[in-house]
Every structure is written in C-alpha cells, then in structure tokens.
JSON list of C-alpha atoms in Angstrom, two decimals:
[
{"chain": "E", "resi": 1, "resn": "MET", "atom": "CA", "xyz": [6.33, 10.43, 52.82]},
{"chain": "E", "resi": 2, "resn": "SER", "atom": "CA", "xyz": [5.16, 13.64, 51.15]},
{"chain": "E", "resi": 3, "resn": "PRO", "atom": "CA", "xyz": [3.72, 13.54, 47.62]},
{"chain": "E", "resi": 4, "resn": "VAL", "atom": "CA", "xyz": [6.77, 15.43, 46.33]},
{"chain": "E", "resi": 5, "resn": "SER", "atom": "CA", "xyz": [9.12, 12.86, 47.88]},
{"chain": "E", "resi": 6, "resn": "ALA", "atom": "CA", "xyz": [7.06, 10.02, 46.44]},
{"chain": "E", "resi": 7, "resn": "LEU", "atom": "CA", "xyz": [7.33, 11.55, 42.96]},
{"chain": "E", "resi": 8, "resn": "GLY", "atom": "CA", "xyz": [11.09, 11.91, 43.42]},
{"chain": "E", "resi": 9, "resn": "VAL", "atom": "CA", "xyz": [11.43, 8.23, 44.33]},
{"chain": "E", "resi": 10, "resn": "LEU", "atom": "CA", "xyz": [9.26, 7.22, 41.36]},
{"chain": "E", "resi": 11, "resn": "ALA", "atom": "CA", "xyz": [11.36, 9.36, 39.00]},
{"chain": "E", "resi": 12, "resn": "PHE", "atom": "CA", "xyz": [14.54, 7.81, 40.43]},
{"chain": "E", "resi": 13, "resn": "ILE", "atom": "CA", "xyz": [13.18, 4.29, 39.86]},
{"chain": "E", "resi": 14, "resn": "GLN", "atom": "CA", "xyz": [12.16, 5.14, 36.29]},
{"chain": "E", "resi": 15, "resn": "LEU", "atom": "CA", "xyz": [15.51, 6.74, 35.46]},
{"chain": "E", "resi": 16, "resn": "CYS", "atom": "CA", "xyz": [17.75, 4.16, 37.13]},
{"chain": "E", "resi": 17, "resn": "PHE", "atom": "CA", "xyz": [16.07, 0.79, 37.15]},
{"chain": "E", "resi": 18, "resn": "LEU", "atom": "CA", "xyz": [13.81, 0.63, 34.12]},
{"chain": "E", "resi": 19, "resn": "PRO", "atom": "CA", "xyz": [16.59, 1.31, 31.58]},
{"chain": "E", "resi": 20, "resn": "ALA", "atom": "CA", "xyz": [18.69, -1.39, 33.25]},
{"chain": "E", "resi": 21, "resn": "LEU", "atom": "CA", "xyz": [15.83, -3.86, 32.95]},
{"chain": "E", "resi": 22, "resn": "ALA", "atom": "CA", "xyz": [15.41, -3.00, 29.28]},
{"chain": "E", "resi": 23, "resn": "GLN", "atom": "CA", "xyz": [19.12, -3.56, 28.65]},
{"chain": "E", "resi": 24, "resn": "THR", "atom": "CA", "xyz": [19.12, -6.94, 30.38]},
{"chain": "E", "resi": 25, "resn": "SER", "atom": "CA", "xyz": [16.14, -8.37, 28.53]},
{"chain": "E", "resi": 26, "resn": "THR", "atom": "CA", "xyz": [16.67, -12.01, 27.54]},
{"chain": "E", "resi": 27, "resn": "GLU", "atom": "CA", "xyz": [14.56, -11.67, 24.39]},
{"chain": "E", "resi": 28, "resn": "LYS", "atom": "CA", "xyz": [16.43, -11.89, 21.11]},
{"chain": "E", "resi": 29, "resn": "ASN", "atom": "CA", "xyz": [16.43, -8.58, 19.27]},
{"chain": "E", "resi": 30, "resn": "ASP", "atom": "CA", "xyz": [15.88, -9.42, 15.59]},
{"chain": "E", "resi": 31, "resn": "VAL", "atom": "CA", "xyz": [15.49, -5.81, 14.48]},
{"chain": "E", "resi": 32, "resn": "LYS", "atom": "CA", "xyz": [17.73, -4.84, 11.59]},
{"chain": "E", "resi": 33, "resn": "THR", "atom": "CA", "xyz": [18.79, -1.23, 12.14]},
{"chain": "E", "resi": 34, "resn": "GLU", "atom": "CA", "xyz": [21.65, -0.82, 9.69]},
{"chain": "E", "resi": 35, "resn": "ASN", "atom": "CA", "xyz": [22.52, -1.97, 6.20]},
{"chain": "E", "resi": 36, "resn": "THR", "atom": "CA", "xyz": [18.88, -2.43, 5.27]},
{"chain": "E", "resi": 37, "resn": "ASP", "atom": "CA", "xyz": [18.15, -3.68, 1.76]},
{"chain": "E", "resi": 38, "resn": "ALA", "atom": "CA", "xyz": [15.44, -1.61, 0.05]},
{"chain": "E", "resi": 39, "resn": "PHE", "atom": "CA", "xyz": [14.40, -4.35, -2.35]},
{"chain": "E", "resi": 40, "resn": "GLU", "atom": "CA", "xyz": [14.41, -7.04, 0.30]},
{"chain": "E", "resi": 41, "resn": "ILE", "atom": "CA", "xyz": [11.95, -4.82, 2.18]},
{"chain": "E", "resi": 42, "resn": "LEU", "atom": "CA", "xyz": [9.80, -4.27, -0.93]},
{"chain": "E", "resi": 43, "resn": "ALA", "atom": "CA", "xyz": [9.76, -8.04, -1.55]},
{"chain": "E", "resi": 44, "resn": "ALA", "atom": "CA", "xyz": [8.82, -8.85, 2.04]},
{"chain": "E", "resi": 45, "resn": "ILE", "atom": "CA", "xyz": [6.11, -6.26, 2.73]},
{"chain": "E", "resi": 46, "resn": "PRO", "atom": "CA", "xyz": [3.23, -6.28, 0.21]},
{"chain": "E", "resi": 47, "resn": "TYR", "atom": "CA", "xyz": [0.86, -4.14, 2.29]},
{"chain": "E", "resi": 48, "resn": "ALA", "atom": "CA", "xyz": [1.52, -1.17, 4.56]},
{"chain": "E", "resi": 49, "resn": "GLU", "atom": "CA", "xyz": [-0.37, 1.10, 6.94]},
{"chain": "E", "resi": 50, "resn": "ALA", "atom": "CA", "xyz": [0.96, 4.36, 8.32]},
{"chain": "E", "resi": 51, "resn": "ILE", "atom": "CA", "xyz": [1.26, 4.46, 12.09]},
{"chain": "E", "resi": 52, "resn": "LYS", "atom": "CA", "xyz": [3.14, 7.75, 12.53]},
{"chain": "E", "resi": 53, "resn": "ASP", "atom": "CA", "xyz": [3.83, 10.82, 10.46]},
{"chain": "E", "resi": 54, "resn": "THR", "atom": "CA", "xyz": [6.28, 13.63, 11.04]},
{"chain": "E", "resi": 55, "resn": "ASN", "atom": "CA", "xyz": [4.01, 16.61, 10.49]},
{"chain": "E", "resi": 56, "resn": "THR", "atom": "CA", "xyz": [0.43, 15.51, 11.35]},
{"chain": "E", "resi": 57, "resn": "ASN", "atom": "CA", "xyz": [-0.76, 16.38, 7.83]},
{"chain": "E", "resi": 58, "resn": "PRO", "atom": "CA", "xyz": [-4.34, 15.08, 7.46]},
{"chain": "E", "resi": 59, "resn": "LEU", "atom": "CA", "xyz": [-3.48, 13.81, 3.96]},
{"chain": "E", "resi": 60, "resn": "PHE", "atom": "CA", "xyz": [-1.47, 11.02, 5.61]},
{"chain": "E", "resi": 61, "resn": "LYS", "atom": "CA", "xyz": [-4.08, 10.07, 8.22]},
{"chain": "E", "resi": 62, "resn": "CYS", "atom": "CA", "xyz": [-5.03, 6.42, 7.66]},
{"chain": "E", "resi": 63, "resn": "LEU", "atom": "CA", "xyz": [-2.64, 6.08, 4.72]},
{"chain": "E", "resi": 64, "resn": "THR", "atom": "CA", "xyz": [-2.47, 2.58, 3.29]},
{"chain": "E", "resi": 65, "resn": "GLY", "atom": "CA", "xyz": [-0.29, 1.16, 0.57]},
{"chain": "E", "resi": 66, "resn": "ARG", "atom": "CA", "xyz": [-0.43, -2.08, -1.37]},
{"chain": "E", "resi": 67, "resn": "ARG", "atom": "CA", "xyz": [2.09, -3.56, -3.72]},
{"chain": "E", "resi": 68, "resn": "ILE", "atom": "CA", "xyz": [0.56, -4.03, -7.17]},
{"chain": "E", "resi": 69, "resn": "VAL", "atom": "CA", "xyz": [3.69, -5.11, -9.09]},
{"chain": "E", "resi": 70, "resn": "TYR", "atom": "CA", "xyz": [6.96, -6.68, -7.96]},
{"chain": "E", "resi": 71, "resn": "ASP", "atom": "CA", "xyz": [9.70, -7.77, -10.36]},
{"chain": "E", "resi": 72, "resn": "PRO", "atom": "CA", "xyz": [12.70, -9.39, -8.64]},
{"chain": "E", "resi": 73, "resn": "ILE", "atom": "CA", "xyz": [14.64, -9.61, -11.92]},
{"chain": "E", "resi": 74, "resn": "SER", "atom": "CA", "xyz": [14.77, -5.92, -12.91]},
{"chain": "E", "resi": 75, "resn": "PRO", "atom": "CA", "xyz": [14.31, -5.24, -9.81]},
{"chain": "E", "resi": 76, "resn": "SER", "atom": "CA", "xyz": [11.34, -2.91, -9.48]},
{"chain": "E", "resi": 77, "resn": "ALA", "atom": "CA", "xyz": [8.15, -2.56, -7.48]},
{"chain": "E", "resi": 78, "resn": "THR", "atom": "CA", "xyz": [5.00, -0.47, -7.74]},
{"chain": "E", "resi": 79, "resn": "TYR", "atom": "CA", "xyz": [2.76, 0.40, -4.82]},
{"chain": "E", "resi": 80, "resn": "GLU", "atom": "CA", "xyz": [-0.56, 2.19, -4.75]},
{"chain": "E", "resi": 81, "resn": "TRP", "atom": "CA", "xyz": [-1.06, 4.56, -1.83]},
{"chain": "E", "resi": 82, "resn": "SER", "atom": "CA", "xyz": [-4.55, 5.44, -0.62]},
{"chain": "E", "resi": 83, "resn": "LEU", "atom": "CA", "xyz": [-4.60, 8.84, 1.09]},
{"chain": "E", "resi": 84, "resn": "ASN", "atom": "CA", "xyz": [-7.11, 10.78, 3.16]},
{"chain": "E", "resi": 85, "resn": "ALA", "atom": "CA", "xyz": [-8.84, 13.53, 1.12]},
{"chain": "E", "resi": 86, "resn": "GLY", "atom": "CA", "xyz": [-10.82, 15.02, 4.01]},
{"chain": "E", "resi": 87, "resn": "ASP", "atom": "CA", "xyz": [-14.10, 14.32, 5.76]},
{"chain": "E", "resi": 88, "resn": "GLY", "atom": "CA", "xyz": [-16.70, 12.93, 3.38]},
{"chain": "E", "resi": 89, "resn": "GLN", "atom": "CA", "xyz": [-14.38, 13.07, 0.36]},
{"chain": "E", "resi": 90, "resn": "PRO", "atom": "CA", "xyz": [-13.29, 10.07, -1.71]},
{"chain": "E", "resi": 91, "resn": "ARG", "atom": "CA", "xyz": [-9.76, 8.94, -0.95]},
{"chain": "E", "resi": 92, "resn": "LYS", "atom": "CA", "xyz": [-6.89, 10.06, -3.20]},
{"chain": "E", "resi": 93, "resn": "HIS", "atom": "CA", "xyz": [-4.63, 7.49, -4.82]},
{"chain": "E", "resi": 94, "resn": "ALA", "atom": "CA", "xyz": [-1.01, 7.74, -5.93]},
{"chain": "E", "resi": 95, "resn": "THR", "atom": "CA", "xyz": [1.29, 5.17, -7.50]},
{"chain": "E", "resi": 96, "resn": "PHE", "atom": "CA", "xyz": [4.93, 4.86, -6.47]},
{"chain": "E", "resi": 97, "resn": "HIS", "atom": "CA", "xyz": [7.28, 3.01, -8.85]},
{"chain": "E", "resi": 98, "resn": "PHE", "atom": "CA", "xyz": [10.54, 1.94, -7.17]},
{"chain": "E", "resi": 99, "resn": "THR", "atom": "CA", "xyz": [13.85, 1.07, -8.83]},
{"chain": "E", "resi": 100, "resn": "PRO", "atom": "CA", "xyz": [17.26, 0.56, -7.16]},
{"chain": "E", "resi": 101, "resn": "GLY", "atom": "CA", "xyz": [18.93, 3.60, -5.63]},
{"chain": "E", "resi": 102, "resn": "ASP", "atom": "CA", "xyz": [22.61, 4.44, -5.32]},
{"chain": "E", "resi": 103, "resn": "ALA", "atom": "CA", "xyz": [22.90, 2.69, -1.94]},
{"chain": "E", "resi": 104, "resn": "LEU", "atom": "CA", "xyz": [21.51, -0.63, -0.72]},
{"chain": "E", "resi": 105, "resn": "ASP", "atom": "CA", "xyz": [19.09, 1.08, 1.70]},
{"chain": "E", "resi": 106, "resn": "THR", "atom": "CA", "xyz": [17.67, 3.44, -0.96]},
{"chain": "E", "resi": 107, "resn": "ALA", "atom": "CA", "xyz": [15.39, 3.30, -3.97]},
{"chain": "E", "resi": 108, "resn": "THR", "atom": "CA", "xyz": [14.56, 5.78, -6.69]},
{"chain": "E", "resi": 109, "resn": "VAL", "atom": "CA", "xyz": [10.85, 6.49, -6.91]},
{"chain": "E", "resi": 110, "resn": "VAL", "atom": "CA", "xyz": [8.65, 7.95, -9.62]},
{"chain": "E", "resi": 111, "resn": "ILE", "atom": "CA", "xyz": [5.26, 9.13, -8.34]},
{"chain": "E", "resi": 112, "resn": "ASN", "atom": "CA", "xyz": [2.18, 8.90, -10.58]},
{"chain": "E", "resi": 113, "resn": "SER", "atom": "CA", "xyz": [4.35, 8.14, -13.65]},
{"chain": "E", "resi": 114, "resn": "ASP", "atom": "CA", "xyz": [5.80, 11.68, -13.59]},
{"chain": "E", "resi": 115, "resn": "THR", "atom": "CA", "xyz": [9.33, 10.89, -14.76]},
{"chain": "E", "resi": 116, "resn": "SER", "atom": "CA", "xyz": [10.29, 14.57, -14.74]},
{"chain": "E", "resi": 117, "resn": "THR", "atom": "CA", "xyz": [10.57, 14.38, -10.97]},
{"chain": "E", "resi": 118, "resn": "THR", "atom": "CA", "xyz": [12.25, 11.44, -9.27]},
{"chain": "E", "resi": 119, "resn": "GLN", "atom": "CA", "xyz": [13.07, 11.11, -5.61]},
{"chain": "E", "resi": 120, "resn": "THR", "atom": "CA", "xyz": [15.32, 8.96, -3.51]},
{"chain": "E", "resi": 121, "resn": "VAL", "atom": "CA", "xyz": [13.65, 7.15, -0.64]},
{"chain": "E", "resi": 122, "resn": "ARG", "atom": "CA", "xyz": [15.59, 5.69, 2.25]},
{"chain": "E", "resi": 123, "resn": "TYR", "atom": "CA", "xyz": [14.81, 2.78, 4.55]},
{"chain": "E", "resi": 124, "resn": "PRO", "atom": "CA", "xyz": [16.69, 3.31, 7.82]},
{"chain": "E", "resi": 125, "resn": "TYR", "atom": "CA", "xyz": [14.87, 0.53, 9.72]},
{"chain": "E", "resi": 126, "resn": "THR", "atom": "CA", "xyz": [13.04, -2.74, 9.12]},
{"chain": "E", "resi": 127, "resn": "ASP", "atom": "CA", "xyz": [12.39, -6.12, 10.65]},
{"chain": "E", "resi": 128, "resn": "TYR", "atom": "CA", "xyz": [11.76, -7.59, 7.15]},
{"chain": "E", "resi": 129, "resn": "ARG", "atom": "CA", "xyz": [8.46, -9.07, 8.32]},
{"chain": "E", "resi": 130, "resn": "ALA", "atom": "CA", "xyz": [5.88, -6.48, 9.25]},
{"chain": "E", "resi": 131, "resn": "CYS", "atom": "CA", "xyz": [7.55, -3.18, 10.02]},
{"chain": "E", "resi": 132, "resn": "GLY", "atom": "CA", "xyz": [9.74, -0.63, 8.31]},
{"chain": "E", "resi": 133, "resn": "ILE", "atom": "CA", "xyz": [10.48, 3.06, 8.07]},
{"chain": "E", "resi": 134, "resn": "MET", "atom": "CA", "xyz": [10.52, 4.83, 4.73]},
{"chain": "E", "resi": 135, "resn": "GLU", "atom": "CA", "xyz": [11.71, 8.42, 4.40]},
{"chain": "E", "resi": 136, "resn": "VAL", "atom": "CA", "xyz": [10.23, 10.23, 1.38]},
{"chain": "E", "resi": 137, "resn": "ASP", "atom": "CA", "xyz": [8.69, 13.59, 0.50]},
{"chain": "E", "resi": 138, "resn": "PHE", "atom": "CA", "xyz": [5.25, 13.63, -1.14]},
{"chain": "E", "resi": 139, "resn": "GLU", "atom": "CA", "xyz": [3.58, 16.79, -2.43]},
{"chain": "E", "resi": 140, "resn": "GLY", "atom": "CA", "xyz": [6.05, 18.87, -0.43]},
{"chain": "E", "resi": 141, "resn": "HIS", "atom": "CA", "xyz": [5.33, 17.00, 2.79]},
{"chain": "E", "resi": 142, "resn": "ARG", "atom": "CA", "xyz": [7.02, 14.18, 4.59]},
{"chain": "E", "resi": 143, "resn": "PRO", "atom": "CA", "xyz": [4.45, 11.39, 4.89]},
{"chain": "E", "resi": 144, "resn": "PRO", "atom": "CA", "xyz": [4.25, 8.92, 7.72]},
{"chain": "E", "resi": 145, "resn": "LYS", "atom": "CA", "xyz": [7.65, 7.80, 8.76]},
{"chain": "E", "resi": 146, "resn": "SER", "atom": "CA", "xyz": [6.67, 4.42, 10.11]},
{"chain": "E", "resi": 147, "resn": "LEU", "atom": "CA", "xyz": [4.86, 1.92, 7.98]},
{"chain": "E", "resi": 148, "resn": "THR", "atom": "CA", "xyz": [3.80, -1.46, 9.06]}
]
C-alpha cells in the first residue's frame, strides 16, 4: 500500500469510526451545557485558572482568580484576578464584583469598583465542580474563555 493510500485509510477511519465510538461511550455525561445558573457557579468554584483565551493577549497568560467574598443572601460575589504584567513585572490585580444579571446564566459585574461601567458576563457552560466558561470583556479584550 502506498503512503498516500495509507493516509486515505487513516483519514477514513478517523472520520467514520472515531466519531461513532465517541457517540456510543457508556460514560455518563454530567456536563451542564444549557440553563446554567451564574450564582450556582460562583458558589461552587472559589478558585479559577485560565486554560484558554480567545485572542492570545499576554495579559491573560497564567490568569488566576480567587473568590474573596460570597454572599448567598444578596446574592453577590467578589473575585480577585491576578494577571500577567509582562516578563519581570509584578502581576496586576483586578477585582470583579458580581450581582445577578437579567437571565439565570448571566451576572452583572463591576470591575475595580468602577460603577460607571458595568458589564454583563455570561456562563454558557459548566460542570458545577471544577470547570466553567465565562464570557466577559476586560480592558477592551476578551480574557480567557475557559476557566477551571
């Protein structure tokens, strides 16, 4: 079999059989992909690390976040983000104060106590244990989409 034919067979196997195997997995899929609850996520995940961003901005490289306040009664939550400031520079910090948004999967956020500018963040995905996606703009950029 020629190398080109071998590649064709391999491509056929990948396109036809691997998706079928993925669809027939016997593992339970506990991923919540719709109707996420923003404050259930904020209650469940006290610490986050960025694993992917949408624009490869160095500011978001090695981003971490930790919850510093959570109030289930109001409800509200405050996180402190630690951001990359460049090689050899001290890290930048920003606080994000969350209150309920207009929809269950959203929250309104005030960054660094600047109430003149509020944003709506959205949580399109979570497993409510260790992984979630938050969509938000920060300093004109979209930070890491996936946090875990």
